Coordinates of C-alpha atoms and ligand atoms in Angstrom, one line a residue:
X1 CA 0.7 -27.5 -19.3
X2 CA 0.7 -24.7 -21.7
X3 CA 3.8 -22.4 -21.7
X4 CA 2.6 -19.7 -22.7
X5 CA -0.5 -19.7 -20.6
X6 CA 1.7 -20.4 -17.3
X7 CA 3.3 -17.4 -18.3
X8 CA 0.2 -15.4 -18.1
X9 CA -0.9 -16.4 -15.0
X10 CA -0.1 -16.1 -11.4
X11 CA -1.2 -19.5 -9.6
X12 CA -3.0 -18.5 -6.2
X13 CA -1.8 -19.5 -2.8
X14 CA 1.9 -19.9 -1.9
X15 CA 2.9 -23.2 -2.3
X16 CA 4.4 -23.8 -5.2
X17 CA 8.3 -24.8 -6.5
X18 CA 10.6 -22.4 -6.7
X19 CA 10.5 -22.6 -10.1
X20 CA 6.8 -21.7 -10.5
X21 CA 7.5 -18.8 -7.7
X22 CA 10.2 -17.3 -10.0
X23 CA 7.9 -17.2 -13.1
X24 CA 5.1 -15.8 -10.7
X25 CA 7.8 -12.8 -9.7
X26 CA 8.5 -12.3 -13.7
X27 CA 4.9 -11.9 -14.5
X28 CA 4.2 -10.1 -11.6
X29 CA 7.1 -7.6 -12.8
X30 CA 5.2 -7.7 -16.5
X31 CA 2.2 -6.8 -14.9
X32 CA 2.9 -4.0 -13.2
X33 CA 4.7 -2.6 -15.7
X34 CA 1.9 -3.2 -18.0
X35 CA -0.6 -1.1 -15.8
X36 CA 2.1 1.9 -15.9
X37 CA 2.7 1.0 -12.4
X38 CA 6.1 1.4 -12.5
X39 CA 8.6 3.0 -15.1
X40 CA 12.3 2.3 -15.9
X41 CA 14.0 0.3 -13.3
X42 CA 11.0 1.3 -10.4
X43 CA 9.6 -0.6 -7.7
X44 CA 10.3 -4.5 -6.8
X45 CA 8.8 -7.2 -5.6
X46 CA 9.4 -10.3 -3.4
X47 CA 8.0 -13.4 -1.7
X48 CA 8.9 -15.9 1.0
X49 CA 10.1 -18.9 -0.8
X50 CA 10.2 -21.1 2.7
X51 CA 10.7 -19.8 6.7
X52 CA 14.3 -18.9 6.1
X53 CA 14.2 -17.7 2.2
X54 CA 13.3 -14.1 0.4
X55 CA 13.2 -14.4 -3.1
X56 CA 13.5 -11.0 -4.7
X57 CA 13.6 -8.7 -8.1
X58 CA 16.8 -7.5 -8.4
X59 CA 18.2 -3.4 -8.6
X60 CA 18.4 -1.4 -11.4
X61 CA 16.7 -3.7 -13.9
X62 CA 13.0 -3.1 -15.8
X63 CA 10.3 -4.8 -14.0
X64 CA 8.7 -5.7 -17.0
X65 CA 11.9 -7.7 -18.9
X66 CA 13.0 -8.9 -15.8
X67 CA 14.0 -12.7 -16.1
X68 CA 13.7 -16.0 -13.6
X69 CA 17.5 -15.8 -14.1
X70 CA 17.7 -12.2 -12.4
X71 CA 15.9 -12.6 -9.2
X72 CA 17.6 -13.3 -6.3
X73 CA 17.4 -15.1 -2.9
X74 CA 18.2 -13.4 0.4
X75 CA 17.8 -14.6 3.9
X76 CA 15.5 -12.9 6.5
X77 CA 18.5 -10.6 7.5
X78 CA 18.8 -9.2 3.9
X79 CA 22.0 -11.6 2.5
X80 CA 22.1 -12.3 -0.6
X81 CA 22.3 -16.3 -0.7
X82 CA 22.0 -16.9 -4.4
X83 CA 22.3 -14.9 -7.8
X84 CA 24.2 -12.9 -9.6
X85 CA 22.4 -9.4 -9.4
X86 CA 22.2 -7.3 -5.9
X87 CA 18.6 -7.4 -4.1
X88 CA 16.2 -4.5 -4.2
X89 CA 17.2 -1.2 -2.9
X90 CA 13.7 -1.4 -0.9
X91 CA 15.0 -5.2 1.0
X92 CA 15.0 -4.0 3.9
X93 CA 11.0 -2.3 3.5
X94 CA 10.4 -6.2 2.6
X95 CA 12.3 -7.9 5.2
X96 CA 10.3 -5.5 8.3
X97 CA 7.2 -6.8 6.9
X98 CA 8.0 -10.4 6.3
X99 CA 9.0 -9.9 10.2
X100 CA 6.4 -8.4 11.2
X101 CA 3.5 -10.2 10.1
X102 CA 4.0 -14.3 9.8
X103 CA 0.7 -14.6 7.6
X104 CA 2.4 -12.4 4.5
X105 CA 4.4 -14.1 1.8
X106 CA 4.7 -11.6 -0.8
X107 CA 5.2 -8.2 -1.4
X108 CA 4.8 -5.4 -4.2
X109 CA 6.0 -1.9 -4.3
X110 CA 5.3 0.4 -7.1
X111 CA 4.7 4.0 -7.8
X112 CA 1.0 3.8 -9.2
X113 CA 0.5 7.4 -10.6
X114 CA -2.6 8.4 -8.5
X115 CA -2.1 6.4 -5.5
X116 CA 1.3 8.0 -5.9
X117 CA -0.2 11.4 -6.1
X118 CA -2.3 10.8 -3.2
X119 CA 1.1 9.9 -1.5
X120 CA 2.8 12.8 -2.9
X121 CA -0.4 15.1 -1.7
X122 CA -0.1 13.2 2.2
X123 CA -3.8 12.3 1.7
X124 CA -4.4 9.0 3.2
X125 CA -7.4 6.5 1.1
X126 CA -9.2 6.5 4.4
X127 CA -12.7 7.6 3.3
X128 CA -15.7 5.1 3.0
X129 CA -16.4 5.5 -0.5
X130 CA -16.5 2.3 -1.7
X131 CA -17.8 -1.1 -0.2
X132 CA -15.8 -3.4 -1.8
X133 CA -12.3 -0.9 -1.1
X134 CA -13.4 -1.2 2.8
X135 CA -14.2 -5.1 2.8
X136 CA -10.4 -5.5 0.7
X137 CA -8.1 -2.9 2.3
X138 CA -10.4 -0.9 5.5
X139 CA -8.4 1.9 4.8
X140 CA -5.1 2.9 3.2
X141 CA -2.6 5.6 5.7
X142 CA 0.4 7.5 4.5
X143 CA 3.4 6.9 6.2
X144 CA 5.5 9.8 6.5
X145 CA 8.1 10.2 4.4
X146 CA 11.5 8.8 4.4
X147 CA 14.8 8.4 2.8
X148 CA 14.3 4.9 0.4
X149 CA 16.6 2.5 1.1
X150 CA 17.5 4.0 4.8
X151 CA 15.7 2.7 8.0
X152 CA 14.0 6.3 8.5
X153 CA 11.5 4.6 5.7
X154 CA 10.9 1.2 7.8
X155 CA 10.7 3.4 10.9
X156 CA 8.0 5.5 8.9
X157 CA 6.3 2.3 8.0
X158 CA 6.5 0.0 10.8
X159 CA 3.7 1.5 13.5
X160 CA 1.5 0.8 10.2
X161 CA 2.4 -2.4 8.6
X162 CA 0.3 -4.3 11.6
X163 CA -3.3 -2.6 10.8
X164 CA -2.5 -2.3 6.9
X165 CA -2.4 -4.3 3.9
X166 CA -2.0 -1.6 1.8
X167 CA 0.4 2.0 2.6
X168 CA 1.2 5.2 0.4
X169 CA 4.7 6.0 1.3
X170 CA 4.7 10.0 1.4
X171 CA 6.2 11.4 -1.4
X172 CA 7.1 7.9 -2.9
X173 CA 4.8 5.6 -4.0
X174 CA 2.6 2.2 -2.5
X175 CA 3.3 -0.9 -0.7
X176 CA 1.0 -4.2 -0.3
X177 CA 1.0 -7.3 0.9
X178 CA -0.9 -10.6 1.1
X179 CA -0.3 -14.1 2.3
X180 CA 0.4 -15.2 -1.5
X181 CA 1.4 -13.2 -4.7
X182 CA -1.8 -12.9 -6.5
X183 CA -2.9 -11.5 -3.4
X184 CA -0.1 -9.0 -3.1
X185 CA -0.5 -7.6 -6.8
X186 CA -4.5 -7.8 -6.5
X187 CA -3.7 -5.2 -3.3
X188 CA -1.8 -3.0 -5.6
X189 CA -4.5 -3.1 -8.5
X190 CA -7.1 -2.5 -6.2
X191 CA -5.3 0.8 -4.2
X192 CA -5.0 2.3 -7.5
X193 CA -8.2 1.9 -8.6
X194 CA -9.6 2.9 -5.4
X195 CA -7.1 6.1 -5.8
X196 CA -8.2 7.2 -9.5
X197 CA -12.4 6.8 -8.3
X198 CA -11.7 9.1 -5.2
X199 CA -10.2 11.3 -7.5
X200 CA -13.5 11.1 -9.3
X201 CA -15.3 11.6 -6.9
X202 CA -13.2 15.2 -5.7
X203 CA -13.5 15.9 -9.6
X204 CA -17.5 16.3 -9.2
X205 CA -17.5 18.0 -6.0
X206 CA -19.3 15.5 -3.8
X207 CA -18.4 12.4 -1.7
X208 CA -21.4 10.5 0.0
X209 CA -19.5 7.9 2.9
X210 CA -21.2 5.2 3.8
X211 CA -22.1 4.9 7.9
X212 CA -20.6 3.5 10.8
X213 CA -23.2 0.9 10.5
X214 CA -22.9 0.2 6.7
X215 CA -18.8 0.4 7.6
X216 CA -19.1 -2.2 10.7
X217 CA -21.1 -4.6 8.7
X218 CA -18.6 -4.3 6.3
X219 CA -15.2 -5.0 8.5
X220 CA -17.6 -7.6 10.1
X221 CA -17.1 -9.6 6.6
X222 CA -13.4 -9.1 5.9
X223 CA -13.0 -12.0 8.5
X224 CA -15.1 -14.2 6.0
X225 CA -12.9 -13.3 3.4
X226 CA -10.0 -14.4 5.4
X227 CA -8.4 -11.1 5.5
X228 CA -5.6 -11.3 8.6
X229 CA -5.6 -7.1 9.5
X230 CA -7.3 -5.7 12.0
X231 CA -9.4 -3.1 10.4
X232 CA -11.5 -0.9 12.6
X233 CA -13.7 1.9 13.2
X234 CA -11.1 5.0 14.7
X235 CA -8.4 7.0 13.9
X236 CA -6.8 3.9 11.6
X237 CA -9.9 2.9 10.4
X238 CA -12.0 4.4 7.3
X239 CA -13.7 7.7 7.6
X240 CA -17.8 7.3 8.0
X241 CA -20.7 10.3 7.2
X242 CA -20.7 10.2 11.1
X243 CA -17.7 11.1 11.6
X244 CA -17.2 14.0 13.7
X245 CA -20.5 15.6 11.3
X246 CA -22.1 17.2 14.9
X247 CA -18.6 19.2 15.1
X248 CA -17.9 20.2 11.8
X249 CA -18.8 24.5 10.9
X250 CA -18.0 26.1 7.7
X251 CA -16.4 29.3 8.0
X252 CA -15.5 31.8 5.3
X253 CA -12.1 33.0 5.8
X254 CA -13.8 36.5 6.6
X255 CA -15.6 35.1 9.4
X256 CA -12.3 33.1 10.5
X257 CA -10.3 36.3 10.9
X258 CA -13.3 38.0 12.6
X259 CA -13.4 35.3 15.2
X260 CA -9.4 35.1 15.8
X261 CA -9.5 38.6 15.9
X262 CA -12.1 38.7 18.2
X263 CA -10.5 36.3 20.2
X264 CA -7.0 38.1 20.1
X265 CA -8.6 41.3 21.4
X266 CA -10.0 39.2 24.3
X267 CA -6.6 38.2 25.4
X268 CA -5.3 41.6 25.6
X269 CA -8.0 43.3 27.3
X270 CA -7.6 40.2 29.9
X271 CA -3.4 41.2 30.8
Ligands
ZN1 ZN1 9.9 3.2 -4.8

């Protein structure tokens, strides 16, 4: 096999030696690095190496130069089994969704700069804008915010990591997740890029969504694709043209003060 092609490449699927998952983890790291996903010593990365094993980036080291020799291996409980760095900051993000979902085996967290803004603006990637985004991820929440390394961040996440395969952290940055590494990173890519067309899209003034129908035949195929998360129409689920169209009015903020006004005056003719 050729080195420097291995090196390149992430192998799909998640069974592999533990030496092919730590070059995966490197090139991962180069990756997102690549793609401005994450600067300096940002965001990290792990996958389940067997039912008992984490292998992990390490703290405080580039993403991008990371080496095999850095990585670590942890146990489910976050203990650090083998290497000579300490584990992410962001284990224990990891660890609550290796426990809470049996069919994930890797995980990527990065600040993305426009899925990141989204995060840092609270606005969830929930609309139906774009087929393929709805088939991939449904929809994308914000979890609210919390301190990183702290269990007020898994707390944040945890009511979400069930429905999800993709989150923006408020005021921090992304997490996904898939049942092999490719998977993971392709979940990352694919938020971002979702992130910087809805941008677009707010840039021209106009968002057409596609329809409960479109939407439902849509989910309909994410079980074709083998994609694990429930993703449904609702509050969780992405936003169609009919949502909620027969209740929506457009007020100026003239006619909103006339109305509370109004409304106030009401009230104290009533006592
Ligand atoms: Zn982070």
């Amino acid at each position: 096999m050729n080195g420097s092609m291995v090196a390149e490449s992430i192998t799909p699927g998640a069974l592999k030696t533990e030496e092919e998952h730590r070059r995966d983890l490197c090139t991962a790291g180069r990756w997102l690095r690549e793609r401005g996903y994450v600067v300096a010593t940002d965001g990290n990365i792990s996958l389940r190496l067997d039912s008992r094993r984490i292998l992990t980036s390490p703290t405080g080291v580039n993403k991008g130069t990371m080496t095999e020799d850095d990585l670590v291996v942890v146990d489910l409980e976050g203990h650090r089994l083998s290497g000579r760095r300490n584990p992410s900051s962001e284990l224990a993000m990891h660890l609550l969704i290796y426990r809470l979902r049996p069919d994930i085996n890797a995980v990527c967290h990065a600040h993305p700069p426009t899925a990141t803004g989204y995060a840092a603006a609270g606005i969830p990637l929930n609309k139906a804008l774009l087929c393929e985004l709805v088939i991939a991820l449904g929809s994308v929440p914000v979890a609210r915010y919390g301190t990183p390394g702290t269990s007020e961040l898994t707390e944040a996440l945890e009511p979400l990591v069930q429905g999800h395969d993709a989150i923006l952290m408020a005021n921090h940055g992304v997490v996904t997740y898939g049942p092999d590494l490719l998977t993971s990173f392709f979940r990352m890519e694919t938020t971002e890029h979702f992130a910087r067309v809805s941008l677009v899209t707010e840039q021209l003034g106009k968002q057409v969504l596609l329809s409960v129908g479109d939407v439902e035949k849509l989910l309909a195929a994410r079980a074709q694709h083998g994609i694990q998360a429930a993703a449904t129409i609702g509050p969780e689920g992405p936003v169609t043209c009919d949502a909620g169209d027969a209740e929506r009015v457009t007020l100026t903020r003239r006619e909103l003060e006339t109305l509370i006004d109004e409304a106030v005056q009401k009230d104290r003719t009533r006592r």
